[in-house]
PDB file of C-alpha atoms in Angstrom:
ATOM      1  CA  MET A   1       0.000   0.000   0.000  1.00 69.00           C
ATOM      2  CA  PHE A   2       2.748   2.460   0.898  1.00 91.00           C
ATOM      3  CA  LYS A   3       5.193   2.084  -1.972  1.00 95.00           C
ATOM      4  CA  GLY A   4       6.254   4.785  -4.399  1.00 97.00           C
ATOM      5  CA  SER A   5       5.380   8.472  -4.170  1.00 98.00           C
ATOM      6  CA  ILE A   6       3.764   9.657  -0.945  1.00 98.00           C
ATOM      7  CA  VAL A   7       3.134  13.390  -0.696  1.00 98.00           C
ATOM      8  CA  ALA A   8       3.809  15.318   2.514  1.00 98.00           C
ATOM      9  CA  LEU A   9       0.716  17.432   1.997  1.00 98.00           C
ATOM     10  CA  ILE A  10       0.735  21.150   2.754  1.00 98.00           C
ATOM     11  CA  THR A  11      -2.125  22.625   4.783  1.00 98.00           C
ATOM     12  CA  PRO A  12      -3.671  25.525   2.824  1.00 98.00           C
ATOM     13  CA  MET A  13      -4.469  28.567   4.970  1.00 97.00           C
ATOM     14  CA  LYS A  14      -6.224  31.874   4.417  1.00 96.00           C
ATOM     15  CA  LYS A  15      -4.818  35.293   5.335  1.00 93.00           C
ATOM     16  CA  ASN A  16      -6.667  35.263   8.661  1.00 91.00           C
ATOM     17  CA  GLY A  17      -5.079  31.930   9.560  1.00 90.00           C
ATOM     18  CA  GLU A  18      -8.181  29.815   8.962  1.00 96.00           C
ATOM     19  CA  ILE A  19      -7.779  26.500   7.146  1.00 98.00           C
ATOM     20  CA  CYS A  20      -8.773  26.790   3.477  1.00 97.00           C
ATOM     21  CA  TYR A  21     -10.771  23.589   3.038  1.00 97.00           C
ATOM     22  CA  LYS A  22     -11.662  24.560  -0.525  1.00 97.00           C
ATOM     23  CA  SER A  23      -7.963  24.466  -1.439  1.00 97.00           C
ATOM     24  CA  LEU A  24      -7.458  21.266   0.558  1.00 98.00           C
ATOM     25  CA  LYS A  25     -10.173  19.506  -1.430  1.00 98.00           C
ATOM     26  CA  LYS A  26      -8.634  20.783  -4.659  1.00 97.00           C
ATOM     27  CA  LEU A  27      -5.230  19.534  -3.548  1.00 97.00           C
ATOM     28  CA  VAL A  28      -6.451  16.033  -2.707  1.00 98.00           C
ATOM     29  CA  LYS A  29      -8.182  15.733  -6.095  1.00 98.00           C
ATOM     30  CA  TYR A  30      -4.976  16.917  -7.776  1.00 98.00           C
ATOM     31  CA  HIS A  31      -3.010  14.061  -6.211  1.00 98.00           C
ATOM     32  CA  ILE A  32      -5.599  11.452  -7.091  1.00 98.00           C
ATOM     33  CA  LYS A  33      -5.515  12.665 -10.695  1.00 98.00           C
ATOM     34  CA  ASN A  34      -1.701  12.543 -10.800  1.00 98.00           C
ATOM     35  CA  ASN A  35      -1.337   9.000  -9.379  1.00 97.00           C
ATOM     36  CA  THR A  36       0.273   9.885  -6.059  1.00 98.00           C
ATOM     37  CA  ASN A  37       0.402   6.620  -4.105  1.00 98.00           C
ATOM     38  CA  ALA A  38      -0.585   8.016  -0.692  1.00 98.00           C
ATOM     39  CA  ILE A  39      -1.021  11.270   1.242  1.00 98.00           C
ATOM     40  CA  VAL A  40       0.506  12.241   4.574  1.00 98.00           C
ATOM     41  CA  SER A  41      -1.955  14.610   6.235  1.00 98.00           C
ATOM     42  CA  VAL A  42      -0.694  17.052   8.874  1.00 98.00           C
ATOM     43  CA  GLY A  43       2.944  16.094   9.062  1.00 96.00           C
ATOM     44  CA  THR A  44       5.775  18.615   9.401  1.00 95.00           C
ATOM     45  CA  THR A  45       5.028  20.036   5.935  1.00 97.00           C
ATOM     46  CA  GLY A  46       1.380  20.309   6.971  1.00 98.00           C
ATOM     47  CA  GLU A  47       2.397  22.698   9.785  1.00 97.00           C
ATOM     48  CA  SER A  48       1.346  20.357  12.573  1.00 96.00           C
ATOM     49  CA  ALA A  49       3.347  22.408  15.087  1.00 94.00           C
ATOM     50  CA  THR A  50       1.047  25.440  14.853  1.00 95.00           C
ATOM     51  CA  LEU A  51      -2.328  23.708  14.589  1.00 97.00           C
ATOM     52  CA  THR A  52      -4.680  23.185  17.498  1.00 95.00           C
ATOM     53  CA  GLN A  53      -5.618  19.584  18.299  1.00 94.00           C
ATOM     54  CA  GLU A  54      -9.109  20.256  16.971  1.00 96.00           C
ATOM     55  CA  GLU A  55      -7.751  21.635  13.683  1.00 98.00           C
ATOM     56  CA  HIS A  56      -5.298  18.739  13.436  1.00 98.00           C
ATOM     57  CA  TYR A  57      -8.102  16.206  13.757  1.00 98.00           C
ATOM     58  CA  ASN A  58     -10.502  18.074  11.459  1.00 98.00           C
ATOM     59  CA  ILE A  59      -7.950  18.421   8.640  1.00 98.00           C
ATOM     60  CA  ILE A  60      -7.213  14.687   8.702  1.00 98.00           C
ATOM     61  CA  VAL A  61     -10.903  13.767   8.723  1.00 98.00           C
ATOM     62  CA  LYS A  62     -11.648  16.200   5.866  1.00 98.00           C
ATOM     63  CA  THR A  63      -8.703  14.827   3.858  1.00 98.00           C
ATOM     64  CA  VAL A  64     -10.104  11.295   4.248  1.00 98.00           C
ATOM     65  CA  LYS A  65     -13.525  12.564   3.161  1.00 98.00           C
ATOM     66  CA  TYR A  66     -12.134  14.331   0.078  1.00 98.00           C
ATOM     67  CA  ALA A  67     -10.073  11.268  -0.885  1.00 98.00           C
ATOM     68  CA  LYS A  68     -13.226   9.091  -1.156  1.00 97.00           C
ATOM     69  CA  LYS A  69     -11.123   5.945  -0.628  1.00 96.00           C
ATOM     70  CA  LYS A  70      -9.294   6.610  -3.906  1.00 98.00           C
ATOM     71  CA  ILE A  71      -5.950   7.199  -2.170  1.00 98.00           C
ATOM     72  CA  PRO A  72      -4.664   6.027   1.242  1.00 98.00           C
ATOM     73  CA  ILE A  73      -4.315   8.698   3.931  1.00 98.00           C
ATOM     74  CA  ILE A  74      -1.523   8.521   6.488  1.00 98.00           C
ATOM     75  CA  ALA A  75      -2.187  10.784   9.459  1.00 98.00           C
ATOM     76  CA  GLY A  76       0.552  12.682  11.254  1.00 98.00           C
ATOM     77  CA  THR A  77      -0.113  11.784  14.896  1.00 98.00           C
ATOM     78  CA  GLY A  78       3.256  12.322  16.560  1.00 97.00           C
ATOM     79  CA  SER A  79       3.973  14.464  19.601  1.00 97.00           C
ATOM     80  CA  ASN A  80       6.701  15.025  22.166  1.00 96.00           C
ATOM     81  CA  SER A  81       4.041  14.076  24.715  1.00 97.00           C
ATOM     82  CA  THR A  82       3.334  10.342  24.720  1.00 98.00           C
ATOM     83  CA  TYR A  83      -0.102  10.988  26.229  1.00 98.00           C
ATOM     84  CA  GLU A  84      -1.082  13.473  23.482  1.00 97.00           C
ATOM     85  CA  ALA A  85       0.163  11.139  20.729  1.00 98.00           C
ATOM     86  CA  ILE A  86      -1.940   8.306  22.165  1.00 98.00           C
ATOM     87  CA  GLN A  87      -5.039  10.494  22.527  1.00 97.00           C
ATOM     88  CA  LEU A  88      -4.906  11.734  18.925  1.00 97.00           C
ATOM     89  CA  THR A  89      -4.191   8.250  17.595  1.00 98.00           C
ATOM     90  CA  LYS A  90      -7.125   6.756  19.505  1.00 97.00           C
ATOM     91  CA  LYS A  91      -9.404   9.566  18.322  1.00 97.00           C
ATOM     92  CA  LEU A  92      -8.601   8.634  14.711  1.00 98.00           C
ATOM     93  CA  GLU A  93      -9.258   4.889  15.149  1.00 96.00           C
ATOM     94  CA  ASN A  94     -12.449   4.883  13.057  1.00 95.00           C
ATOM     95  CA  SER A  95     -11.692   7.872  10.835  1.00 97.00           C
ATOM     96  CA  GLY A  96     -10.794   5.910   7.696  1.00 97.00           C
ATOM     97  CA  ILE A  97      -7.057   6.598   7.762  1.00 98.00           C
ATOM     98  CA  SER A  98      -4.763   3.807   6.597  1.00 98.00           C
ATOM     99  CA  ALA A  99      -1.867   4.428   8.991  1.00 98.00           C
ATOM    100  CA  CYS A 100      -0.218   6.920  11.337  1.00 98.00           C
ATOM    101  CA  LEU A 101       3.111   8.707  10.926  1.00 98.00           C
ATOM    102  CA  SER A 102       4.579   9.208  14.386  1.00 98.00           C
ATOM    103  CA  VAL A 103       7.608  11.459  14.768  1.00 98.00           C
ATOM    104  CA  VAL A 104      10.364  10.892  17.308  1.00 98.00           C
ATOM    105  CA  PRO A 105       9.612  13.087  20.367  1.00 97.00           C
ATOM    106  CA  TYR A 106      11.157  16.510  19.821  1.00 96.00           C
ATOM    107  CA  TYR A 107      12.661  19.131  22.143  1.00 95.00           C
ATOM    108  CA  ASN A 108      12.635  16.991  25.309  1.00 95.00           C
ATOM    109  CA  LYS A 109      15.361  14.741  23.765  1.00 96.00           C
ATOM    110  CA  PRO A 110      14.549  11.265  25.154  1.00 98.00           C
ATOM    111  CA  THR A 111      17.109   8.454  25.337  1.00 98.00           C
ATOM    112  CA  GLN A 112      16.845   5.357  23.122  1.00 98.00           C
ATOM    113  CA  LYS A 113      15.035   3.673  26.019  1.00 98.00           C
ATOM    114  CA  GLY A 114      12.640   6.623  26.241  1.00 98.00           C
ATOM    115  CA  MET A 115      11.956   6.518  22.500  1.00 98.00           C
ATOM    116  CA  PHE A 116      11.254   2.786  22.639  1.00 98.00           C
ATOM    117  CA  LYS A 117       8.849   3.225  25.553  1.00 98.00           C
ATOM    118  CA  HIS A 118       7.122   6.156  23.793  1.00 98.00           C
ATOM    119  CA  PHE A 119       6.363   4.178  20.633  1.00 98.00           C
ATOM    120  CA  ASN A 120       5.618   1.007  22.590  1.00 98.00           C
ATOM    121  CA  GLU A 121       2.903   2.813  24.568  1.00 98.00           C
ATOM    122  CA  ILE A 122       1.352   4.188  21.367  1.00 98.00           C
ATOM    123  CA  SER A 123       1.442   0.720  19.799  1.00 98.00           C
ATOM    124  CA  LYS A 124      -0.271  -0.851  22.815  1.00 97.00           C
ATOM    125  CA  ASN A 125      -3.107   1.663  22.672  1.00 97.00           C
ATOM    126  CA  THR A 126      -4.143   1.320  19.028  1.00 97.00           C
ATOM    127  CA  ASN A 127      -4.662  -1.177  16.232  1.00 96.00           C
ATOM    128  CA  LEU A 128      -3.759   1.377  13.568  1.00 98.00           C
ATOM    129  CA  PRO A 129      -0.542   0.674  11.616  1.00 98.00           C
ATOM    130  CA  GLN A 130       2.287   2.924  12.808  1.00 98.00           C
ATOM    131  CA  ILE A 131       5.138   4.369  10.734  1.00 98.00           C
ATOM    132  CA  LEU A 132       8.053   5.767  12.745  1.00 98.00           C
ATOM    133  CA  TYR A 133       9.524   9.114  11.684  1.00 98.00           C
ATOM    134  CA  ASN A 134      13.193   9.847  12.363  1.00 98.00           C
ATOM    135  CA  ILE A 135      14.340  13.405  11.610  1.00 96.00           C
ATOM    136  CA  PRO A 136      17.253  14.271  13.943  1.00 96.00           C
ATOM    137  CA  GLN A 137      17.803  17.781  12.535  1.00 94.00           C
ATOM    138  CA  ARG A 138      14.364  18.793  13.832  1.00 93.00           C
ATOM    139  CA  THR A 139      13.952  16.588  16.916  1.00 96.00           C
ATOM    140  CA  GLY A 140      17.454  16.844  18.370  1.00 96.00           C
ATOM    141  CA  VAL A 141      17.715  13.067  18.819  1.00 97.00           C
ATOM    142  CA  ASP A 142      18.388  10.159  16.477  1.00 98.00           C
ATOM    143  CA  LEU A 143      16.360   6.936  16.500  1.00 98.00           C
ATOM    144  CA  LEU A 144      19.113   4.362  16.049  1.00 98.00           C
ATOM    145  CA  PRO A 145      18.754   1.200  13.900  1.00 98.00           C
ATOM    146  CA  GLU A 146      19.068  -1.051  16.966  1.00 98.00           C
ATOM    147  CA  THR A 147      16.045   0.674  18.522  1.00 98.00           C
ATOM    148  CA  VAL A 148      14.185   0.443  15.212  1.00 98.00           C
ATOM    149  CA  LEU A 149      14.796  -3.326  15.299  1.00 98.00           C
ATOM    150  CA  LYS A 150      13.145  -3.613  18.727  1.00 98.00           C
ATOM    151  CA  LEU A 151      10.215  -1.478  17.613  1.00 98.00           C
ATOM    152  CA  SER A 152       9.774  -3.433  14.363  1.00 98.00           C
ATOM    153  CA  LYS A 153       8.830  -6.470  16.443  1.00 97.00           C
ATOM    154  CA  LEU A 154       5.769  -4.733  17.882  1.00 97.00           C
ATOM    155  CA  LYS A 155       2.416  -5.798  16.453  1.00 92.00           C
ATOM    156  CA  ASN A 156       1.551  -2.720  14.392  1.00 97.00           C
ATOM    157  CA  ILE A 157       4.792  -0.842  13.709  1.00 98.00           C
ATOM    158  CA  ILE A 158       5.137  -1.400   9.975  1.00 98.00           C
ATOM    159  CA  GLY A 159       7.938   0.898   8.848  1.00 98.00           C
ATOM    160  CA  ILE A 160      10.010   4.042   9.232  1.00 98.00           C
ATOM    161  CA  LYS A 161      10.340   7.362   7.457  1.00 98.00           C
ATOM    162  CA  GLU A 162      14.098   7.801   7.687  1.00 97.00           C
ATOM    163  CA  ALA A 163      15.131  11.430   7.193  1.00 95.00           C
ATOM    164  CA  SER A 164      18.514  11.489   8.898  1.00 92.00           C
ATOM    165  CA  GLY A 165      20.193  12.029   5.510  1.00 88.00           C
ATOM    166  CA  ASP A 166      22.473   9.045   6.141  1.00 93.00           C
ATOM    167  CA  LEU A 167      21.987   6.643   3.220  1.00 96.00           C
ATOM    168  CA  SER A 168      23.962   3.940   5.011  1.00 95.00           C
ATOM    169  CA  ARG A 169      20.927   3.598   7.275  1.00 95.00           C
ATOM    170  CA  VAL A 170      19.032   1.833   4.486  1.00 97.00           C
ATOM    171  CA  ASN A 171      21.297  -1.208   4.449  1.00 96.00           C
ATOM    172  CA  HIS A 172      21.824  -1.069   8.204  1.00 97.00           C
ATOM    173  CA  ILE A 173      18.107  -1.172   8.997  1.00 98.00           C
ATOM    174  CA  LYS A 174      17.404  -3.706   6.206  1.00 97.00           C
ATOM    175  CA  SER A 175      19.972  -6.058   7.682  1.00 97.00           C
ATOM    176  CA  LEU A 176      18.124  -6.010  11.011  1.00 98.00           C
ATOM    177  CA  VAL A 177      14.396  -6.023  10.257  1.00 97.00           C
ATOM    178  CA  ASN A 178      12.125  -8.442   8.395  1.00 95.00           C
ATOM    179  CA  LYS A 179      11.436  -8.039   4.671  1.00 93.00           C
ATOM    180  CA  LYS A 180       7.951  -6.612   5.165  1.00 95.00           C
ATOM    181  CA  PHE A 181       9.161  -3.637   7.215  1.00 97.00           C
ATOM    182  CA  LEU A 182       8.813  -0.472   5.123  1.00 98.00           C
ATOM    183  CA  LEU A 183      11.761   1.849   4.541  1.00 98.00           C
ATOM    184  CA  ILE A 184      10.611   5.283   3.403  1.00 98.00           C
ATOM    185  CA  SER A 185      12.860   8.187   2.460  1.00 98.00           C
ATOM    186  CA  GLY A 186      12.141  11.590   3.948  1.00 96.00           C
ATOM    187  CA  ASP A 187      14.396  13.542   1.583  1.00 95.00           C
ATOM    188  CA  ASP A 188      13.585  14.311  -2.064  1.00 96.00           C
ATOM    189  CA  ASN A 189      17.173  14.787  -3.193  1.00 94.00           C
ATOM    190  CA  THR A 190      18.372  11.380  -1.986  1.00 96.00           C
ATOM    191  CA  ALA A 191      15.109   9.460  -2.454  1.00 97.00           C
ATOM    192  CA  LEU A 192      16.160   7.780  -5.685  1.00 97.00           C
ATOM    193  CA  ASP A 193      19.395   6.530  -4.121  1.00 97.00           C
ATOM    194  CA  PHE A 194      17.388   5.441  -1.071  1.00 97.00           C
ATOM    195  CA  ILE A 195      15.051   3.322  -3.222  1.00 97.00           C
ATOM    196  CA  GLN A 196      17.939   1.918  -5.262  1.00 97.00           C
ATOM    197  CA  LEU A 197      19.525   0.742  -1.999  1.00 97.00           C
ATOM    198  CA  GLY A 198      16.352  -1.140  -1.125  1.00 96.00           C
ATOM    199  CA  GLY A 199      13.902   1.496   0.128  1.00 97.00           C
ATOM    200  CA  HIS A 200      10.232   1.313  -0.782  1.00 97.00           C
ATOM    201  CA  ALA A 201       8.985   4.897  -1.061  1.00 98.00           C
ATOM    202  CA  VAL A 202       9.517   8.604  -0.455  1.00 98.00           C
ATOM    203  CA  ILE A 203       7.409  11.017   1.553  1.00 98.00           C
ATOM    204  CA  SER A 204       7.957  13.974  -0.722  1.00 98.00           C
ATOM    205  CA  VAL A 205       7.651  17.740  -0.329  1.00 98.00           C
ATOM    206  CA  THR A 206       8.276  18.336  -4.037  1.00 98.00           C
ATOM    207  CA  ALA A 207       5.340  16.061  -4.921  1.00 98.00           C
ATOM    208  CA  ASN A 208       3.004  18.854  -3.798  1.00 98.00           C
ATOM    209  CA  ILE A 209       3.692  20.655  -7.093  1.00 98.00           C
ATOM    210  CA  ILE A 210       5.022  18.032  -9.526  1.00 98.00           C
ATOM    211  CA  PRO A 211       3.370  14.787  -8.353  1.00 98.00           C
ATOM    212  CA  TYR A 212       3.502  13.254 -11.829  1.00 98.00           C
ATOM    213  CA  LYS A 213       7.319  13.507 -11.911  1.00 98.00           C
ATOM    214  CA  ILE A 214       7.852  12.111  -8.412  1.00 98.00           C
ATOM    215  CA  PHE A 215       5.437   9.267  -9.178  1.00 98.00           C
ATOM    216  CA  LYS A 216       7.339   8.450 -12.378  1.00 98.00           C
ATOM    217  CA  ILE A 217      10.755   8.531 -10.698  1.00 98.00           C
ATOM    218  CA  CYS A 218       9.531   6.160  -7.984  1.00 98.00           C
ATOM    219  CA  LYS A 219       7.800   3.833 -10.411  1.00 97.00           C
ATOM    220  CA  LEU A 220      10.894   3.580 -12.622  1.00 98.00           C
ATOM    221  CA  ALA A 221      13.156   3.043  -9.598  1.00 97.00           C
ATOM    222  CA  ILE A 222      10.939   0.329  -8.101  1.00 96.00           C
ATOM    223  CA  HIS A 223      11.086  -1.447 -11.476  1.00 96.00           C
ATOM    224  CA  GLN A 224      14.887  -0.973 -11.459  1.00 96.00           C
ATOM    225  CA  LYS A 225      14.892   1.361 -14.464  1.00 98.00           C
ATOM    226  CA  PHE A 226      17.401   3.615 -12.773  1.00 97.00           C
ATOM    227  CA  LYS A 227      18.878   5.271 -15.870  1.00 97.00           C
ATOM    228  CA  LYS A 228      15.479   6.697 -16.878  1.00 98.00           C
ATOM    229  CA  ALA A 229      14.681   7.606 -13.277  1.00 98.00           C
ATOM    230  CA  ARG A 230      17.956   9.486 -12.899  1.00 98.00           C
ATOM    231  CA  LYS A 231      17.302  11.536 -16.006  1.00 98.00           C
ATOM    232  CA  ILE A 232      14.060  12.913 -14.509  1.00 98.00           C
ATOM    233  CA  ASN A 233      15.660  13.213 -11.079  1.00 97.00           C
ATOM    234  CA  PHE A 234      18.462  15.344 -12.513  1.00 97.00           C
ATOM    235  CA  GLU A 235      15.896  17.705 -14.074  1.00 96.00           C
ATOM    236  CA  ILE A 236      14.320  18.465 -10.694  1.00 97.00           C
ATOM    237  CA  TYR A 237      17.456  18.401  -8.547  1.00 96.00           C
ATOM    238  CA  LYS A 238      17.735  22.191  -8.301  1.00 97.00           C
ATOM    239  CA  LEU A 239      14.027  22.545  -7.530  1.00 98.00           C
ATOM    240  CA  ASN A 240      14.324  20.035  -4.690  1.00 97.00           C
ATOM    241  CA  LYS A 241      17.093  22.157  -3.174  1.00 97.00           C
ATOM    242  CA  LEU A 242      15.288  25.481  -3.672  1.00 98.00           C
ATOM    243  CA  LEU A 243      12.161  24.230  -1.932  1.00 98.00           C
ATOM    244  CA  PHE A 244      14.248  24.467   1.239  1.00 97.00           C
ATOM    245  CA  ILE A 245      15.699  27.911   0.491  1.00 98.00           C
ATOM    246  CA  GLU A 246      13.659  28.997   3.497  1.00 98.00           C
ATOM    247  CA  THR A 247      12.105  26.819   6.178  1.00 97.00           C
ATOM    248  CA  ASN A 248       9.717  24.164   4.869  1.00 97.00           C
ATOM    249  CA  PRO A 249       6.802  24.633   4.045  1.00 98.00           C
ATOM    250  CA  ILE A 250       7.326  28.329   3.181  1.00 98.00           C
ATOM    251  CA  PRO A 251       8.720  27.791  -0.360  1.00 98.00           C
ATOM    252  CA  ILE A 252       6.453  24.872  -1.321  1.00 98.00           C
ATOM    253  CA  LYS A 253       3.338  26.802  -0.311  1.00 98.00           C
ATOM    254  CA  TRP A 254       4.419  29.790  -2.384  1.00 98.00           C
ATOM    255  CA  ALA A 255       5.153  27.541  -5.387  1.00 98.00           C
ATOM    256  CA  ALA A 256       1.788  25.742  -5.070  1.00 98.00           C
ATOM    257  CA  LYS A 257      -0.036  29.086  -5.023  1.00 97.00           C
ATOM    258  CA  LYS A 258       2.041  30.392  -7.951  1.00 97.00           C
ATOM    259  CA  LEU A 259       1.050  27.340  -9.993  1.00 97.00           C
ATOM    260  CA  GLY A 260      -2.628  27.634  -9.055  1.00 96.00           C
ATOM    261  CA  ILE A 261      -2.677  24.359  -7.141  1.00 96.00           C
ATOM    262  CA  ILE A 262      -3.947  26.107  -3.995  1.00 96.00           C
ATOM    263  CA  ASN A 263      -5.670  29.474  -3.528  1.00 94.00           C
ATOM    264  CA  HIS A 264      -3.457  30.949  -0.779  1.00 93.00           C
ATOM    265  CA  ASP A 265       0.173  30.665   0.322  1.00 94.00           C
ATOM    266  CA  TYR A 266      -0.170  31.881   3.906  1.00 97.00           C
ATOM    267  CA  VAL A 267       1.751  30.221   6.733  1.00 97.00           C
ATOM    268  CA  ARG A 268       1.297  30.642  10.466  1.00 96.00           C
ATOM    269  CA  LEU A 269       3.671  32.553  12.698  1.00 96.00           C
ATOM    270  CA  PRO A 270       6.440  32.133  13.596  1.00 97.00           C
ATOM    271  CA  LEU A 271       6.845  31.209   9.905  1.00 97.00           C
ATOM    272  CA  THR A 272       6.570  34.064   7.410  1.00 96.00           C
ATOM    273  CA  LYS A 273       5.864  34.246   3.675  1.00 95.00           C
ATOM    274  CA  LEU A 274       8.652  33.695   1.146  1.00 98.00           C
ATOM    275  CA  THR A 275      10.788  36.793   0.598  1.00 98.00           C
ATOM    276  CA  LYS A 276      10.598  38.630  -2.749  1.00 98.00           C
ATOM    277  CA  LYS A 277      14.231  37.761  -3.478  1.00 98.00           C
ATOM    278  CA  ASN A 278      13.636  34.056  -3.021  1.00 98.00           C
ATOM    279  CA  GLN A 279      10.334  34.222  -4.910  1.00 98.00           C
ATOM    280  CA  ASN A 280      12.294  35.380  -7.966  1.00 98.00           C
ATOM    281  CA  VAL A 281      14.914  32.659  -7.550  1.00 98.00           C
ATOM    282  CA  LEU A 282      12.309  29.908  -7.169  1.00 98.00           C
ATOM    283  CA  ASN A 283      10.133  31.264  -9.978  1.00 97.00           C
ATOM    284  CA  ASN A 284      13.033  31.158 -12.455  1.00 96.00           C
ATOM    285  CA  THR A 285      13.517  27.460 -11.732  1.00 97.00           C
ATOM    286  CA  LEU A 286       9.791  26.696 -11.878  1.00 96.00           C
ATOM    287  CA  LYS A 287       9.612  28.218 -15.380  1.00 94.00           C
ATOM    288  CA  LYS A 288      12.265  25.788 -16.594  1.00 92.00           C
ATOM    289  CA  ILE A 289      10.536  22.703 -15.149  1.00 91.00           C
ATOM    290  CA  ILE A 290       6.773  23.230 -15.284  1.00 83.00           C
TER     291      ILE A 290
END
């Protein structure tokens, strides 16, 4: 179910900070049309950090509704509070989501033992499939392969989004876990290499605006047609980099609005809109690709 191109969906917002559900519906339809394999709703790119719990839940439920069972929805349910992560996960039990993406606890910097206990408690309190999310540059801690091995033995932990940037992790984790455990890249620029090393998918920021290209790269790579995949990957390499010219999701929201994919490009404070200088830089690259 979770192989290929998975989009880390942005959360469209109006100028007053309200969620733009009209744009969200448009966005979901856009990904169904362009063969995206699954949607991550309210992950880091979806600005989970600045949403209320009520908004968080409502966006996921609306995304499921708009998808009409035509595309699997993975809900971002992680928190640095084990209790909050469990509560949100349990609340979504009968929502129609296909799985949860649960980030390593951030800011409070737990030990490996603490991380294991955190995910173990979530696992015990739900039947929903759980995908771990390791992103040390944001969380301040690194979920090590040996801890992933222990977690992979739990009943409903089915995979990991590995965004440490260390490609050696693919083989390291693969050598420890069973064949069914999913390895998902969290970085567009190294996703092709990640899949070639034995990964199964990418959770992509870039897929918000060029889903057809990310889908094709993944499909070619999964079928081991790496020469063709690399040709497309090379074409979008600069774009992948520029979409992080300012903090994600600032650039991707601006690009999605520029291309008419969503109606607004507003982000919530403390994030701010893309600067004019960087708008020009990103626009010049978009013109060459789109």
